[in-house]
Tab-separated table of C-alpha atoms in Angstrom:
chain	number	residue	atom	x	y	z
J	23	UNK	CA	-6.162	-28.450	-80.952
J	24	UNK	CA	-2.877	-26.819	-80.071
J	25	UNK	CA	-4.595	-23.436	-79.937
J	26	UNK	CA	-7.350	-24.861	-77.649
J	27	UNK	CA	-4.725	-26.503	-75.381
J	28	UNK	CA	-2.851	-23.216	-75.144
J	29	UNK	CA	-6.071	-21.394	-74.323
J	30	UNK	CA	-6.935	-24.047	-71.655
J	31	UNK	CA	-3.517	-23.738	-69.959
J	32	UNK	CA	-3.750	-20.007	-70.179
J	33	UNK	CA	-7.086	-20.014	-68.354
J	34	UNK	CA	-5.748	-22.354	-65.653
J	35	UNK	CA	-2.654	-20.259	-65.241
J	36	UNK	CA	-4.796	-17.195	-64.823
J	37	UNK	CA	-6.955	-18.953	-62.212
J	38	UNK	CA	-3.893	-20.129	-60.276
J	39	UNK	CA	-2.376	-16.672	-60.458
J	40	UNK	CA	-5.586	-15.125	-59.158
J	41	UNK	CA	-5.712	-17.669	-56.317
J	42	UNK	CA	-2.094	-16.949	-55.444
J	43	UNK	CA	-2.848	-13.227	-55.290
J	44	UNK	CA	-5.795	-13.842	-52.948
J	45	UNK	CA	-3.712	-16.091	-50.675
J	46	UNK	CA	-0.891	-13.565	-50.623
J	47	UNK	CA	-3.243	-10.714	-49.727
J	48	UNK	CA	-4.864	-12.706	-46.903
J	49	UNK	CA	-1.465	-13.681	-45.526
J	50	UNK	CA	-0.184	-10.131	-45.787
J	51	UNK	CA	-3.290	-8.785	-44.054
J	52	UNK	CA	-2.957	-11.319	-41.221
J	53	UNK	CA	0.719	-10.556	-40.838
J	54	UNK	CA	0.004	-6.842	-40.820
J	55	UNK	CA	-2.582	-7.263	-38.120
J	56	UNK	CA	-0.222	-9.414	-36.087
J	57	UNK	CA	2.499	-6.817	-36.341
J	58	UNK	CA	0.118	-4.020	-35.503
J	59	UNK	CA	-1.139	-5.769	-32.381
J	60	UNK	CA	2.222	-7.111	-31.262
J	61	UNK	CA	4.508	-4.187	-32.037
J	62	UNK	CA	3.596	-2.256	-28.901
J	63	UNK	CA	2.069	-3.896	-25.844
J	64	UNK	CA	0.450	-2.380	-22.798
J	65	UNK	CA	1.419	-1.942	-19.170
J	66	UNK	CA	-1.604	-3.201	-17.276
J	67	UNK	CA	-0.752	-2.312	-13.664
J	68	UNK	CA	2.026	-2.001	-11.078
J	69	UNK	CA	1.950	-4.050	-7.865
J	70	UNK	CA	4.067	-4.074	-4.720
J	71	UNK	CA	4.953	-6.524	-1.974
J	72	UNK	CA	7.415	-6.769	0.884
J	73	UNK	CA	8.542	-4.293	3.534
J	74	UNK	CA	11.046	-1.528	4.268
J	75	UNK	CA	13.997	-3.944	3.955
J	76	UNK	CA	13.127	-5.665	0.685
J	77	UNK	CA	10.388	-4.637	-1.715
J	78	UNK	CA	9.224	-6.414	-4.870
J	79	UNK	CA	7.823	-4.342	-7.737
J	80	UNK	CA	5.811	-6.241	-10.361
J	81	UNK	CA	4.879	-4.622	-13.676
J	82	UNK	CA	2.074	-6.580	-15.356
J	83	UNK	CA	2.154	-6.423	-19.184
J	84	UNK	CA	0.271	-8.061	-22.036
J	85	UNK	CA	3.465	-8.435	-24.141
J	86	UNK	CA	7.064	-9.395	-23.507
J	87	UNK	CA	9.577	-6.604	-22.907
J	88	UNK	CA	13.253	-5.903	-22.363
J	89	UNK	CA	14.225	-3.670	-19.445
J	90	UNK	CA	17.044	-1.156	-19.202
J	91	UNK	CA	18.099	0.604	-15.969
J	92	UNK	CA	18.389	4.364	-16.399
J	93	UNK	CA	18.825	5.340	-12.726
J	94	UNK	CA	19.813	2.642	-10.188
J	95	UNK	CA	18.548	4.360	-7.014
J	96	UNK	CA	21.557	6.188	-5.579
J	97	UNK	CA	19.834	9.567	-5.929
J	98	UNK	CA	16.550	8.426	-4.388
J	99	UNK	CA	14.946	7.247	-7.625
J	100	UNK	CA	14.941	4.053	-9.646
J	101	UNK	CA	14.126	4.579	-13.317
J	102	UNK	CA	13.787	1.848	-15.934
J	103	UNK	CA	12.746	1.761	-19.578
J	104	UNK	CA	10.652	-1.201	-20.774
J	105	UNK	CA	10.869	-1.589	-24.536
J	106	UNK	CA	7.825	-2.498	-26.606
J	107	UNK	CA	5.152	-1.596	-24.036
J	108	UNK	CA	3.411	1.637	-23.114
J	109	UNK	CA	0.796	2.545	-20.504
J	110	UNK	CA	-2.761	3.140	-21.755
J	111	UNK	CA	-2.475	6.470	-19.985
J	112	UNK	CA	-0.132	7.973	-17.422
J	113	UNK	CA	-0.200	5.744	-14.320
J	114	UNK	CA	0.870	6.865	-10.869
J	115	UNK	CA	0.169	6.159	-7.241
J	116	UNK	CA	1.578	5.340	-3.824
J	117	UNK	CA	4.089	2.550	-3.369
J	118	UNK	CA	4.886	0.158	-0.559
J	119	UNK	CA	7.909	-0.539	1.633
J	120	UNK	CA	10.986	1.018	-0.006
J	121	UNK	CA	8.909	2.782	-2.676
J	122	UNK	CA	7.206	6.024	-1.710
J	123	UNK	CA	5.412	6.454	-5.033
J	124	UNK	CA	5.558	5.471	-8.701
J	125	UNK	CA	4.852	6.834	-12.175
J	126	UNK	CA	4.595	5.092	-15.546
J	127	UNK	CA	4.747	7.273	-18.644
J	128	UNK	CA	4.973	6.509	-22.340
J	129	UNK	CA	8.286	7.285	-24.042
J	130	UNK	CA	7.862	6.475	-27.732
J	131	UNK	CA	7.526	2.714	-28.093
J	132	UNK	CA	8.625	2.159	-24.494
J	133	UNK	CA	7.370	2.726	-20.963
J	134	UNK	CA	9.375	4.738	-18.439
J	135	UNK	CA	8.972	3.343	-14.904
J	136	UNK	CA	9.912	5.849	-12.180
J	137	UNK	CA	10.059	4.736	-8.533
J	138	UNK	CA	10.503	7.402	-5.831
J	139	UNK	CA	12.270	5.748	-2.913
J	140	UNK	CA	11.307	6.183	0.739
J	141	UNK	CA	14.871	5.340	1.780
J	142	UNK	CA	18.089	4.561	-0.062
J	143	UNK	CA	17.916	1.274	-1.957
J	144	UNK	CA	19.440	-0.618	-4.846
J	145	UNK	CA	18.209	-3.114	-7.412
J	146	UNK	CA	19.004	-6.571	-6.081
J	147	UNK	CA	17.754	-8.376	-9.178
J	148	UNK	CA	15.281	-8.007	-12.035
J	149	UNK	CA	13.793	-10.529	-14.423
J	150	UNK	CA	10.946	-11.252	-16.826
J	151	UNK	CA	8.338	-13.953	-16.180
J	152	UNK	CA	6.396	-15.359	-19.116
J	153	UNK	CA	2.745	-16.437	-18.769
J	154	UNK	CA	2.342	-19.684	-16.859
J	155	UNK	CA	1.183	-21.318	-13.626
J	156	UNK	CA	-2.292	-19.858	-14.027
J	157	UNK	CA	-1.074	-16.343	-14.958
J	158	UNK	CA	-1.993	-15.285	-18.503
J	159	UNK	CA	0.278	-12.253	-18.880
J	160	UNK	CA	3.938	-11.234	-18.675
J	161	UNK	CA	5.449	-9.838	-15.476
J	162	UNK	CA	8.597	-7.733	-15.178
J	163	UNK	CA	9.888	-8.097	-11.616
J	164	UNK	CA	12.208	-5.650	-9.827
J	165	UNK	CA	13.540	-6.620	-6.392
J	166	UNK	CA	14.800	-3.697	-4.294
J	167	UNK	CA	17.031	-3.956	-1.212
J	168	UNK	CA	17.559	-1.250	1.429
J	169	UNK	CA	21.094	0.131	1.729
J	170	UNK	CA	20.926	2.674	4.574
J	171	UNK	CA	19.481	6.019	5.632
J	172	UNK	CA	17.110	8.011	3.496
J	173	UNK	CA	18.782	9.817	0.581
J	174	UNK	CA	18.956	13.590	0.574
J	175	UNK	CA	15.700	14.932	-0.795
J	176	UNK	CA	14.758	18.376	-1.881
J	177	UNK	CA	12.539	20.260	0.525
J	178	UNK	CA	8.963	19.114	0.170
J	179	UNK	CA	6.236	21.634	-0.430
J	180	UNK	CA	3.768	22.073	2.362
J	181	UNK	CA	0.866	19.709	2.074
J	182	UNK	CA	-2.312	21.281	0.838
J	183	UNK	CA	-5.096	21.136	3.387
J	184	UNK	CA	-7.400	18.162	2.915
J	185	UNK	CA	-10.342	18.763	0.654
J	186	UNK	CA	-13.260	19.982	2.695
J	187	UNK	CA	-15.963	17.389	3.069
J	188	UNK	CA	-19.508	17.775	4.263
J	189	UNK	CA	-18.222	16.719	7.670
J	190	UNK	CA	-14.707	16.811	9.062
J	191	UNK	CA	-12.968	13.409	9.255
J	192	UNK	CA	-13.383	11.609	12.566
J	193	UNK	CA	-10.083	10.345	14.016
J	194	UNK	CA	-10.146	7.834	16.868
J	195	UNK	CA	-7.034	7.718	19.070
J	196	UNK	CA	-6.590	4.608	21.148
J	197	UNK	CA	-4.324	4.857	24.206
J	198	UNK	CA	-3.102	1.296	24.628
J	199	UNK	CA	-3.723	-0.689	27.835
J	200	UNK	CA	-5.109	1.030	30.962
J	201	UNK	CA	-6.736	0.143	34.289
J	202	UNK	CA	-6.010	-3.425	35.294
J	203	UNK	CA	-3.736	-3.754	32.247
J	204	UNK	CA	-0.756	-1.404	32.739
J	205	UNK	CA	1.109	-2.827	29.747
J	206	UNK	CA	4.902	-3.000	29.653
J	207	UNK	CA	6.959	-1.643	32.514
J	208	UNK	CA	9.995	0.603	32.126
J	209	UNK	CA	12.499	1.766	34.710
J	210	UNK	CA	10.136	4.448	36.034
J	211	UNK	CA	6.887	4.329	34.068
J	212	UNK	CA	4.029	2.133	32.873
J	213	UNK	CA	3.115	1.855	29.219
J	214	UNK	CA	-0.527	2.721	29.940
J	215	UNK	CA	0.464	6.104	31.415
J	216	UNK	CA	2.719	7.012	28.492
J	217	UNK	CA	0.138	6.052	25.875
J	218	UNK	CA	-2.581	8.100	27.561
J	219	UNK	CA	-0.322	11.165	27.749
J	220	UNK	CA	0.585	10.730	24.075
J	221	UNK	CA	-3.069	10.279	23.049
J	222	UNK	CA	-4.033	13.513	24.782
J	223	UNK	CA	-1.127	15.337	23.118
J	224	UNK	CA	-2.101	14.021	19.666
J	225	UNK	CA	-5.731	14.977	20.226
J	226	UNK	CA	-4.627	18.491	21.080
J	227	UNK	CA	-2.461	18.733	17.935
J	228	UNK	CA	-5.249	17.529	15.647
J	229	UNK	CA	-7.933	19.725	17.197
J	230	UNK	CA	-5.676	22.762	16.934
J	231	UNK	CA	-5.757	22.459	13.130
J	232	UNK	CA	-9.566	22.613	13.060
J	233	UNK	CA	-9.638	19.944	10.344
J	234	UNK	CA	-10.784	16.971	12.386
J	235	UNK	CA	-13.180	15.646	14.919
J	236	UNK	CA	-11.182	13.679	17.483
J	237	UNK	CA	-12.210	11.104	20.086
J	238	UNK	CA	-10.274	8.913	22.495
J	239	UNK	CA	-11.119	5.307	23.300
J	240	UNK	CA	-10.196	6.149	26.910
J	241	UNK	CA	-9.394	9.441	28.627
J	242	UNK	CA	-8.457	8.084	32.055
J	243	UNK	CA	-6.738	5.094	33.617
J	244	UNK	CA	-9.497	2.596	32.827
J	245	UNK	CA	-9.520	-0.718	31.022
J	246	UNK	CA	-11.391	-0.943	27.707
J	247	UNK	CA	-11.619	-4.334	25.978
J	248	UNK	CA	-9.801	-4.623	22.649
J	249	UNK	CA	-12.916	-5.560	20.686
J	250	UNK	CA	-14.817	-2.757	22.383
J	251	UNK	CA	-12.242	-0.195	21.227
J	252	UNK	CA	-12.798	-1.224	17.622
J	253	UNK	CA	-16.566	-1.427	18.033
J	254	UNK	CA	-16.992	2.103	19.385
J	255	UNK	CA	-14.871	3.494	16.553
J	256	UNK	CA	-16.986	1.681	13.937
J	257	UNK	CA	-20.247	2.677	15.577
J	258	UNK	CA	-19.154	6.308	15.555
J	259	UNK	CA	-18.248	6.120	11.854
J	260	UNK	CA	-14.526	6.714	12.342
J	261	UNK	CA	-12.465	7.643	9.285
J	262	UNK	CA	-9.198	6.589	10.902
J	263	UNK	CA	-8.097	4.593	13.957
J	264	UNK	CA	-4.630	4.924	15.468
J	265	UNK	CA	-3.570	2.885	18.500
J	266	UNK	CA	-0.593	4.153	20.525
J	267	UNK	CA	1.753	1.775	22.353
J	268	UNK	CA	5.277	1.534	23.773
J	269	UNK	CA	7.295	-1.527	22.815
J	270	UNK	CA	9.337	-3.737	25.135
J	271	UNK	CA	12.270	-6.073	24.573
J	272	UNK	CA	14.777	-8.230	26.390
J	273	UNK	CA	17.732	-6.160	25.129
J	274	UNK	CA	17.721	-2.668	26.694
J	275	UNK	CA	19.800	-1.392	23.774
J	276	UNK	CA	16.928	-1.981	21.320
J	277	UNK	CA	15.093	1.239	20.527
J	278	UNK	CA	13.018	2.921	17.845
J	279	UNK	CA	9.444	3.305	16.639
J	280	UNK	CA	7.518	1.032	14.288
J	281	UNK	CA	4.065	0.950	12.700
J	282	UNK	CA	1.884	-2.147	12.377
J	283	UNK	CA	-0.840	-2.753	9.821
J	284	UNK	CA	-3.113	-5.762	9.440
J	285	UNK	CA	-1.488	-8.925	8.064
J	286	UNK	CA	-3.078	-11.143	5.421
J	287	UNK	CA	-3.673	-13.822	8.054
J	288	UNK	CA	-5.293	-11.235	10.299
J	289	UNK	CA	-7.497	-10.106	7.414
J	290	UNK	CA	-8.796	-13.652	6.999
J	291	UNK	CA	-9.484	-13.858	10.722
J	292	UNK	CA	-11.288	-10.508	10.621
J	293	UNK	CA	-13.616	-11.687	7.850
J	294	UNK	CA	-14.414	-14.915	9.696
J	295	UNK	CA	-15.196	-13.095	12.944
J	296	UNK	CA	-17.138	-10.341	11.234
J	297	UNK	CA	-19.397	-12.674	9.267
J	298	UNK	CA	-20.280	-14.718	12.362
J	299	UNK	CA	-22.521	-11.939	13.608
J	300	UNK	CA	-26.121	-11.487	12.560
J	301	UNK	CA	-26.959	-8.813	10.004
J	302	UNK	CA	-23.290	-8.120	9.318
J	303	UNK	CA	-24.303	-6.943	5.839
J	304	UNK	CA	-26.356	-4.142	7.389
J	305	UNK	CA	-23.405	-2.794	9.372
J	306	UNK	CA	-21.514	-2.319	6.087
J	307	UNK	CA	-24.575	-1.013	4.221
J	308	UNK	CA	-24.535	-4.045	1.909
J	309	UNK	CA	-27.650	-5.212	0.026
J	310	UNK	CA	-28.058	-8.421	2.067
J	311	UNK	CA	-29.863	-10.232	-0.741
J	312	UNK	CA	-27.122	-12.526	-2.039
J	313	UNK	CA	-24.579	-13.869	0.504
J	314	UNK	CA	-21.946	-14.561	-2.155
J	315	UNK	CA	-22.211	-11.034	-3.561
J	316	UNK	CA	-22.071	-9.533	-0.067
J	317	UNK	CA	-18.957	-11.573	0.713
J	318	UNK	CA	-17.264	-10.242	-2.415
J	319	UNK	CA	-18.218	-6.689	-1.436
J	320	UNK	CA	-16.855	-7.297	2.067
J	321	UNK	CA	-13.548	-8.521	0.615
J	322	UNK	CA	-13.348	-5.436	-1.605
J	323	UNK	CA	-14.105	-3.158	1.356
J	324	UNK	CA	-11.432	-4.807	3.459
J	325	UNK	CA	-8.849	-4.666	0.668
J	326	UNK	CA	-9.466	-0.958	0.235
J	327	UNK	CA	-9.128	-0.510	4.008
J	328	UNK	CA	-5.823	-2.421	4.037
J	329	UNK	CA	-4.520	-0.271	1.195
J	330	UNK	CA	-5.416	2.933	3.017
J	331	UNK	CA	-3.888	1.618	6.255
J	332	UNK	CA	-0.633	0.819	4.443
J	333	UNK	CA	-0.669	4.290	2.915
J	334	UNK	CA	-1.077	5.841	6.379
J	335	UNK	CA	1.743	3.697	7.792
J	336	UNK	CA	4.185	4.828	5.116
J	337	UNK	CA	3.197	8.453	5.566
J	338	UNK	CA	3.638	8.288	9.344
J	339	UNK	CA	7.049	6.645	9.052
J	340	UNK	CA	8.157	9.295	6.563
J	341	UNK	CA	7.177	12.082	8.947
J	342	UNK	CA	8.838	10.378	11.926
J	343	UNK	CA	12.035	9.939	9.931
J	344	UNK	CA	11.983	13.581	8.834
J	345	UNK	CA	11.536	14.575	12.483
J	346	UNK	CA	14.660	12.502	13.373
J	347	UNK	CA	12.671	10.235	15.634
J	348	UNK	CA	14.509	6.892	15.967
J	349	UNK	CA	12.965	4.029	13.980
J	350	UNK	CA	13.476	0.297	14.088
J	351	UNK	CA	15.424	-1.093	11.149
J	352	UNK	CA	12.292	-2.845	9.853
J	353	UNK	CA	9.822	-0.186	10.847
J	354	UNK	CA	6.714	-1.191	8.825
J	355	UNK	CA	5.380	-4.476	10.183
J	356	UNK	CA	2.177	-6.466	9.959
J	357	UNK	CA	0.275	-8.581	12.467
J	358	UNK	CA	-3.222	-9.817	13.250
J	359	UNK	CA	-3.671	-7.458	16.214
J	360	UNK	CA	-7.232	-7.118	17.527
J	361	UNK	CA	-7.333	-3.324	17.255
J	362	UNK	CA	-6.602	-3.557	13.497
J	363	UNK	CA	-9.455	-5.904	12.590
J	364	UNK	CA	-12.182	-3.453	11.517
J	365	UNK	CA	-12.893	-4.191	7.831
J	366	UNK	CA	-14.041	-0.666	7.035
J	367	UNK	CA	-11.862	1.663	9.174
J	368	UNK	CA	-8.225	2.266	8.150
J	369	UNK	CA	-6.127	1.491	11.224
J	370	UNK	CA	-2.509	1.426	12.364
J	371	UNK	CA	-0.781	0.616	15.631
J	372	UNK	CA	2.151	2.907	16.423
J	373	UNK	CA	4.850	1.577	18.743
J	374	UNK	CA	6.326	4.928	19.745
J	375	UNK	CA	9.564	3.455	21.075
J	376	UNK	CA	10.869	0.912	23.579
J	377	UNK	CA	9.936	1.542	27.186
J	378	UNK	CA	12.738	-0.896	28.076
J	379	UNK	CA	15.304	1.425	26.462
J	380	UNK	CA	16.401	4.258	28.791
J	381	UNK	CA	16.592	6.897	26.044
J	382	UNK	CA	13.242	5.975	24.470
J	383	UNK	CA	11.580	5.926	27.892
J	384	UNK	CA	13.025	9.343	28.672
J	385	UNK	CA	11.720	10.779	25.372
J	386	UNK	CA	8.249	9.321	25.831
J	387	UNK	CA	8.099	10.603	29.406
J	388	UNK	CA	9.244	14.138	28.521
J	389	UNK	CA	6.308	16.436	27.695
J	390	UNK	CA	8.217	18.526	25.124
J	391	UNK	CA	9.681	15.507	23.323
J	392	UNK	CA	6.262	13.845	23.359
J	393	UNK	CA	4.672	16.919	21.769
J	394	UNK	CA	7.283	16.907	19.001
J	395	UNK	CA	6.565	13.262	18.328
J	396	UNK	CA	2.809	13.779	18.239
J	397	UNK	CA	3.244	16.831	16.006
J	398	UNK	CA	5.001	14.583	13.467
J	399	UNK	CA	2.166	12.050	13.763
J	400	UNK	CA	-0.397	14.817	13.196
J	401	UNK	CA	1.483	15.975	10.090
J	402	UNK	CA	1.418	12.403	8.827
J	403	UNK	CA	-2.344	12.297	9.320
J	404	UNK	CA	-2.653	15.600	7.445
J	405	UNK	CA	-0.743	14.176	4.499
J	406	UNK	CA	-2.736	10.961	4.591
J	407	UNK	CA	-6.043	12.788	4.224
J	408	UNK	CA	-4.591	15.131	1.590
J	409	UNK	CA	-3.310	12.275	-0.605
J	410	UNK	CA	-5.519	10.630	-3.244
J	411	UNK	CA	-6.690	7.175	-2.296
J	412	UNK	CA	-6.756	5.660	-5.792
J	413	UNK	CA	-3.928	4.093	-7.760
J	414	UNK	CA	-2.606	2.092	-4.806
J	415	UNK	CA	-1.868	-1.567	-5.370
J	416	UNK	CA	-0.999	-3.885	-2.511
J	417	UNK	CA	0.398	-7.384	-2.588
J	418	UNK	CA	0.696	-9.949	0.175
J	419	UNK	CA	3.595	-9.654	2.573
J	420	UNK	CA	5.069	-12.867	1.174
J	421	UNK	CA	4.963	-11.645	-2.417
J	422	UNK	CA	8.578	-12.568	-2.825
J	423	UNK	CA	7.579	-16.212	-3.016
J	424	UNK	CA	5.323	-17.990	-5.440
J	425	UNK	CA	3.713	-16.061	-8.245
J	426	UNK	CA	4.764	-12.403	-8.485
């Protein structure tokens, strides 16, 4: 009996030992998988919001991370290392506001975030947001604040000519006001006269390069309705629309150029107005079979157009700054202006300066100074068409509030 009892306990012990081994192996395998999946996360995308005074950079990640500042921005670049995450591949693209462009590269078990600044800036704050409030991933947020003039930059290489397409890009130049609408009044000139002279000068600069087809919304002192200006550009299949204006203000000391792009509120208004018309799907070459699908495609088209418009605005402001043309302190602005409402034509409105400022009025009225200004605008257009259009992320102008 004692031998049988010993044999029975021995068999049970062996069974328990075998079960323990199985449980241990399963636990070890699960732990190994957890470590393998959680050891290194992934940078999903980089987004931007804000303007040329304050810009928010949001790095979306599928894992938590700890950031370390490598370069704070004094030399024209902000560089950070994010531990425990890497990009699926090298990411890069254009920025927004204070950021001219960005790159994300893997550096071992970390990601190196490089931000090329459009003007001198510093990190105001940075923090990590865990998933929550309807967002299912981590976000590393970097808030940048402008500190002054653009940092010294090495000489830029000449832009390569735009890739030749089957047909040269069509640029529409809109001389603001005209006819019964003279626009703002300066000491000795009307806005409508200055915008027409500038439009003709820009047309001449662009046509001299041989790269573009160029048309004006008006070529004389006539009035053209705002909606009509946009309509003729769309009907002609314009690749770019630039509206020229001269600003005005109560303080004659205020001077400097600025560039407007379409605001988020204006984008909503544009969609509402556009979809009121009959056969609006046909004008965008949409299928027209499912209204909900067409609306999604319209939203995607408009978002791409807004991205390209923002890219053009930043490029123009960079060229104007390099040409030492005076700029407003907050030079990239947004509004729901009628001439910016086309959902499928990238568009900007350039306020060339203040007609109510004596020095700006003198520059805009001087033929040589006007040519220099329009030459800088033409160079900005060259760079816009030469730059790739992918990789650009855009956030709402109020991205500093709510969910980053």
